[in-house]
Amino acid sequence: MVGLTGRAVASAPMGFPERRPRRLRTTPAMRRLVAESRLSVDDLVAPLFVKEGIDAHEPVGSMPGVAQHTVASVTAEARALADLGVPALILFGVPEEKDARGSGADHANGIVQTAVRSIRDAVGDSLVIMTDDCLDEFTDHGHCGILRPDGVVDNDATLERYASIAISQADAGADVIAPSGMMDGQVGAIRAALDASGHADTAILAYSAKYASALYGPFRDAAECAPQFGDRRGYQMQAGNGREAIEETALDLEEGADMVMVKPAIAYLDVIAALRAAFDVPVAAYHVSGEYAMVKAAAERGWIDGDAVALEHLLAIKRAGADFILTYLAREMAETLGA
Ligand code: PBG
């Protein structure tokens, strides 16, 4: 008989096995000792939604436990996360007004910029503040870029918008700019803009392998950014492609990305593992809204133990090779892990 490592595995007389992996599973302490993957508060990044023009935060129906925040409530949430030891958050803005070019996205007093300044005031450097650099929350058509007359997203016109958004977010105090629109050349355009505007120290977390996924549905409720026509398949990757993720990531690194990301996570663990093997930069994974909603919905019905499945999901993402995880579970996980 041959074991997993290719060694011959001896059987003792009577056919009983000599190798007994179960010896290392006997007690909780033993299992802790031999654990290959661990989840810690340090692995967590909390995605937060902040909406302009509301007086009180509003729950997101399809994401139990997640809210559209006011600037005041998002700041309070950030403070709570910092107290729990969560190292980072990522902000998504929902503007009061939308137009074709997403004017609210790079406004000095836009909702994201205002929230960044307020959070920085409250928590100082104890949290890494990331901002999503994209247009879909800000455009009236809901696409991630500027549209050509035929309705197709114009790649290069969009790059100018992303560059301007990055500068305004960095001006407000963001530590990390995270472009999520999947335009070609977006990392290079943003890097150049940041460098030219005195923000050489602002980092870029590239959504390198972002798939056109049906798992973003609840996010589109939270960020009010569902495309008004068509879909995002003209710019986001198709589910069946794995090799292409390596190519996308290599391009982002050549263009100056400091960290890269795979999104969604659970359905793309092989992609996380492939990026981990191919590159040495930090690899992030985004456990997205649909992944979160599925766990919450099944748990609500009593069909699964939601807390246990949540932990299993996040641990699997770590095992696949992610260095950190963007997850709506961040706060409750931090509370559990810290307890
Ligand atoms: C686009 C963006 C999306 C998500 C993050 N950034 C939505 C999309 O591409 O349609 C989805 C995140 C999630 O589902 O949790 N700016």
XYZ file of C-alpha atoms and ligand atoms in Angstrom:
355
model
C 0.000 0.000 0.000
C 1.216 3.525 -0.780
C 0.426 6.539 1.391
C -0.326 10.090 0.301
C 3.338 11.057 0.394
C 4.251 8.232 -1.925
C 5.911 6.201 0.819
C 5.046 2.593 1.304
C 2.820 2.283 4.347
C 3.497 -0.792 6.385
C 0.729 -2.777 7.961
C 1.409 -4.563 11.189
C 0.525 -8.215 11.601
C -3.288 -8.741 11.760
C -3.621 -5.948 9.177
C -3.813 -3.159 11.779
C -2.252 0.120 10.627
C 1.022 1.369 12.096
C 0.437 4.946 11.098
C -2.398 6.356 13.154
C -3.225 9.994 12.300
C -6.011 9.796 14.860
C -3.358 10.052 17.610
C -3.089 13.711 16.704
C -6.835 14.333 16.960
C -7.400 13.169 20.505
C -7.925 16.379 22.471
C -8.652 20.014 21.717
C -5.122 20.915 22.849
C -3.604 18.302 20.529
C -5.704 19.548 17.634
C -4.651 23.106 18.348
C -1.020 22.040 18.411
C -1.116 20.449 14.968
C -3.473 22.942 13.285
C -2.133 23.919 9.854
C -4.425 26.904 9.355
C -5.643 29.383 11.895
C -8.066 32.228 11.816
C -7.146 35.281 13.805
C -8.595 38.753 14.208
C -5.584 39.946 12.211
C -6.941 38.181 9.116
C -10.136 40.205 8.958
C -11.136 43.213 6.873
C -14.651 44.574 7.446
C -16.561 45.915 4.418
C -18.813 48.838 5.435
C -21.470 50.771 3.520
C -21.972 54.465 4.092
C -24.912 56.302 2.563
C -25.394 59.979 1.936
C -28.547 61.771 3.026
C -29.948 59.404 5.656
C -30.540 60.292 9.314
C -30.119 56.851 10.812
C -28.506 53.648 9.659
C -30.726 51.237 7.744
C -30.481 47.450 7.799
C -29.831 45.641 4.506
C -32.616 43.067 4.131
C -30.609 40.477 2.219
C -27.622 40.760 4.575
C -28.776 40.266 8.184
C -26.433 42.125 10.523
C -25.183 44.504 7.805
C -26.349 48.118 7.506
C -26.164 51.145 5.300
C -24.483 53.566 7.673
C -24.549 57.279 8.228
C -21.161 58.945 8.625
C -21.740 58.949 12.392
C -22.729 55.276 12.602
C -19.955 54.107 10.280
C -17.507 55.965 12.494
C -18.928 54.267 15.590
C -18.681 50.904 13.836
C -15.062 51.619 12.907
C -14.290 52.455 16.511
C -15.861 49.171 17.659
C -13.827 47.237 15.082
C -10.625 48.956 16.194
C -11.419 48.101 19.832
C -11.861 44.466 18.822
C -8.451 44.492 17.154
C -9.656 44.180 13.563
C -6.818 45.681 11.499
C -8.706 47.060 8.500
C -11.986 48.089 6.920
C -13.025 48.825 3.359
C -15.563 51.529 2.572
C -18.266 51.545 -0.068
C -20.256 54.718 -0.633
C -23.863 55.208 -1.681
C -24.350 58.765 -2.980
C -27.567 60.758 -2.883
C -27.322 61.606 -6.556
C -26.084 59.521 -9.454
C -25.207 60.532 -12.992
C -23.633 59.032 -16.108
C -20.036 59.754 -15.081
C -20.403 59.026 -11.364
C -19.542 62.573 -10.298
C -19.999 61.798 -6.613
C -17.132 59.324 -6.607
C -14.269 61.820 -6.716
C -15.878 64.744 -4.967
C -13.704 66.166 -2.168
C -16.791 66.151 0.069
C -18.270 62.977 -1.366
C -19.719 60.421 0.992
C -16.651 58.152 0.976
C -14.186 61.028 1.419
C -16.269 62.437 4.283
C -16.457 59.039 5.973
C -12.709 58.455 5.604
C -11.932 61.749 7.337
C -14.408 61.071 10.116
C -13.093 57.546 10.743
C -9.481 58.729 10.684
C -10.352 61.371 13.259
C -11.891 58.739 15.506
C -9.403 55.882 15.243
C -6.152 57.450 14.074
C -3.784 54.881 12.616
C -5.209 51.939 14.553
C -7.179 50.854 11.474
C -6.041 50.519 7.873
C -8.664 52.397 5.875
C -9.276 50.945 2.420
C -11.587 52.476 -0.161
C -13.251 50.788 -3.104
C -12.328 52.632 -6.288
C -15.163 52.009 -8.716
C -18.031 53.809 -10.390
C -21.021 51.490 -10.179
C -22.319 52.901 -6.884
C -22.129 56.396 -8.384
C -23.438 55.976 -11.930
C -27.148 56.182 -12.795
C -26.740 53.220 -15.177
C -25.028 51.098 -12.516
C -22.040 50.038 -14.628
C -18.486 50.211 -13.340
C -17.335 52.724 -15.938
C -18.118 55.409 -18.469
C -20.358 54.138 -21.253
C -19.830 54.538 -24.975
C -22.916 55.465 -27.000
C -23.451 51.768 -27.788
C -23.683 50.951 -24.070
C -20.299 49.219 -23.809
C -18.005 50.379 -20.996
C -15.201 52.555 -22.407
C -12.045 51.188 -20.808
C -9.704 54.137 -21.232
C -12.224 56.882 -20.437
C -12.964 54.963 -17.241
C -9.275 54.854 -16.259
C -9.236 58.653 -16.017
C -12.168 58.520 -13.619
C -10.540 55.803 -11.469
C -7.333 57.861 -11.281
C -9.243 60.908 -10.117
C -11.227 58.864 -7.559
C -7.985 57.421 -6.185
C -6.482 60.874 -5.697
C -9.579 62.174 -3.902
C -9.705 59.124 -1.629
C -5.992 59.402 -0.822
C -6.424 63.151 -0.200
C -9.123 62.266 2.335
C -6.688 59.924 4.075
C -7.262 56.428 2.688
C -4.299 54.078 3.250
C -5.204 51.608 0.514
C -7.026 52.119 -2.779
C -8.843 49.022 -4.025
C -9.896 49.226 -7.680
C -12.716 46.741 -8.330
C -13.870 47.617 -11.842
C -11.729 45.139 -13.808
C -10.688 47.684 -16.445
C -7.435 46.917 -18.253
C -4.621 49.122 -17.005
C -6.513 50.384 -13.948
C -3.711 49.657 -11.489
C -1.110 51.438 -13.632
C -3.358 54.470 -14.109
C -4.062 54.703 -10.375
C -0.417 54.192 -9.397
C 0.698 56.961 -11.737
C -2.005 59.312 -10.458
C -1.154 58.633 -6.813
C 2.562 59.119 -7.400
C 2.006 62.356 -9.298
C -0.220 63.776 -6.553
C 2.114 63.217 -3.626
C 0.602 59.883 -2.557
C 3.529 57.573 -3.212
C 2.884 55.888 0.153
C -0.724 55.010 -0.607
C -0.975 51.301 -1.384
C -3.049 49.501 -4.004
C -5.029 46.352 -3.316
C -6.002 45.119 -6.772
C -9.152 43.101 -7.284
C -7.083 41.063 -9.731
C -9.262 38.025 -10.232
C -12.786 39.307 -9.898
C -15.346 37.007 -11.402
C -18.711 37.878 -12.950
C -20.584 36.190 -10.138
C -24.202 35.687 -9.174
C -23.018 35.953 -5.566
C -22.930 39.768 -5.616
C -26.734 40.136 -5.470
C -27.068 41.239 -1.835
C -24.181 43.715 -2.224
C -26.057 45.357 -5.050
C -28.961 45.911 -2.635
C -26.596 47.347 -0.030
C -24.683 49.562 -2.443
C -27.709 50.237 -4.678
C -25.616 49.507 -7.744
C -27.328 46.808 -9.827
C -26.690 47.488 -13.537
C -29.789 49.063 -15.088
C -29.250 47.030 -18.276
C -27.017 44.153 -19.278
C -24.501 42.655 -16.900
C -20.808 42.872 -16.017
C -19.569 39.977 -18.123
C -17.855 42.339 -20.551
C -15.337 43.285 -17.864
C -15.406 40.724 -15.041
C -13.908 37.232 -15.489
C -15.914 34.148 -16.402
C -16.367 31.515 -13.731
C -14.639 28.659 -15.524
C -11.321 30.420 -16.122
C -8.449 29.736 -13.770
C -5.302 30.318 -15.846
C -6.564 33.733 -16.819
C -6.459 34.725 -13.134
C -2.686 34.293 -13.184
C -2.402 36.514 -16.242
C -4.663 39.206 -14.731
C -2.682 39.156 -11.500
C 0.699 39.281 -13.247
C -0.456 42.366 -15.154
C -1.639 44.067 -11.962
C 1.715 43.413 -10.298
C 3.626 44.758 -13.292
C 1.468 47.871 -13.065
C 2.326 48.362 -9.415
C -0.219 46.521 -7.269
C 0.998 45.968 -3.706
C -1.564 43.288 -2.865
C -3.911 41.216 -4.978
C -7.352 39.741 -4.440
C -9.591 36.899 -5.527
C -13.340 37.381 -5.442
C -15.614 35.590 -4.587
C -13.783 33.190 -2.283
C -15.410 29.831 -1.562
C -16.211 28.982 -5.185
C -12.669 30.046 -6.199
C -10.413 28.397 -3.627
C -8.335 26.866 -6.421
C -7.668 30.359 -7.772
C -6.550 31.568 -4.334
C -4.192 28.587 -4.101
C -2.842 29.206 -7.608
C -2.097 32.871 -6.876
C -0.508 31.934 -3.563
C 1.803 29.521 -5.397
C 2.632 31.899 -8.237
C 3.227 35.186 -6.390
C 4.843 36.380 -3.177
C 2.741 39.482 -2.487
C -0.129 39.397 0.014
C -3.135 37.591 -1.452
C -6.557 38.654 -0.216
C -9.889 36.942 -0.697
C -13.326 38.519 -0.640
C -15.982 36.380 1.035
C -18.760 38.210 -0.760
C -22.313 39.215 0.055
C -23.930 36.114 -1.467
C -21.614 33.802 0.434
C -22.527 35.627 3.624
C -26.257 35.682 2.814
C -26.361 31.946 2.086
C -24.886 31.144 5.476
C -27.218 33.559 7.274
C -30.346 32.423 5.424
C -29.773 28.725 5.989
C -28.896 29.375 9.623
C -32.086 31.403 10.103
C -34.079 28.394 8.937
C -32.203 26.162 11.313
C -30.808 24.154 8.402
C -27.161 24.686 9.299
C -25.208 25.899 12.295
C -24.366 29.334 10.880
C -21.495 30.133 13.242
C -19.808 26.813 12.548
C -20.218 27.115 8.779
C -18.936 30.690 8.870
C -15.794 29.582 10.662
C -15.377 26.654 8.258
C -15.658 29.003 5.270
C -13.068 31.421 6.593
C -10.691 28.666 7.616
C -10.974 27.089 4.157
C -10.036 30.442 2.620
C -6.976 30.595 4.883
C -6.062 26.994 4.030
C -6.244 27.818 0.326
C -3.589 30.451 0.931
C -5.238 33.818 1.563
C -3.348 36.209 3.831
C -6.448 38.153 4.778
C -10.173 38.065 4.135
C -12.696 40.774 3.378
C -15.819 39.509 5.098
C -19.125 40.766 6.473
C -18.455 38.288 9.286
C -15.522 40.392 10.514
C -17.174 41.930 13.545
C -18.888 38.808 14.858
C -15.775 36.709 14.178
C -13.625 39.223 16.032
C -16.048 39.050 18.949
C -15.931 35.237 18.952
C -12.157 34.974 18.485
C -11.470 37.578 21.130
C -13.823 36.013 23.675
C -18.180 46.804 -7.601
C -18.188 45.809 -6.490
C -19.086 44.755 -6.309
C -18.710 44.104 -5.146
C -17.623 44.794 -4.629
N -17.296 45.824 -5.484
C -20.288 44.398 -7.061
C -20.223 44.038 -8.471
O -19.170 43.843 -9.069
O -21.322 43.963 -9.019
C -19.396 42.897 -4.582
C -19.053 42.547 -3.177
C -19.995 41.600 -2.543
O -20.847 40.960 -3.191
O -19.905 41.465 -1.322
N -17.818 48.074 -7.187
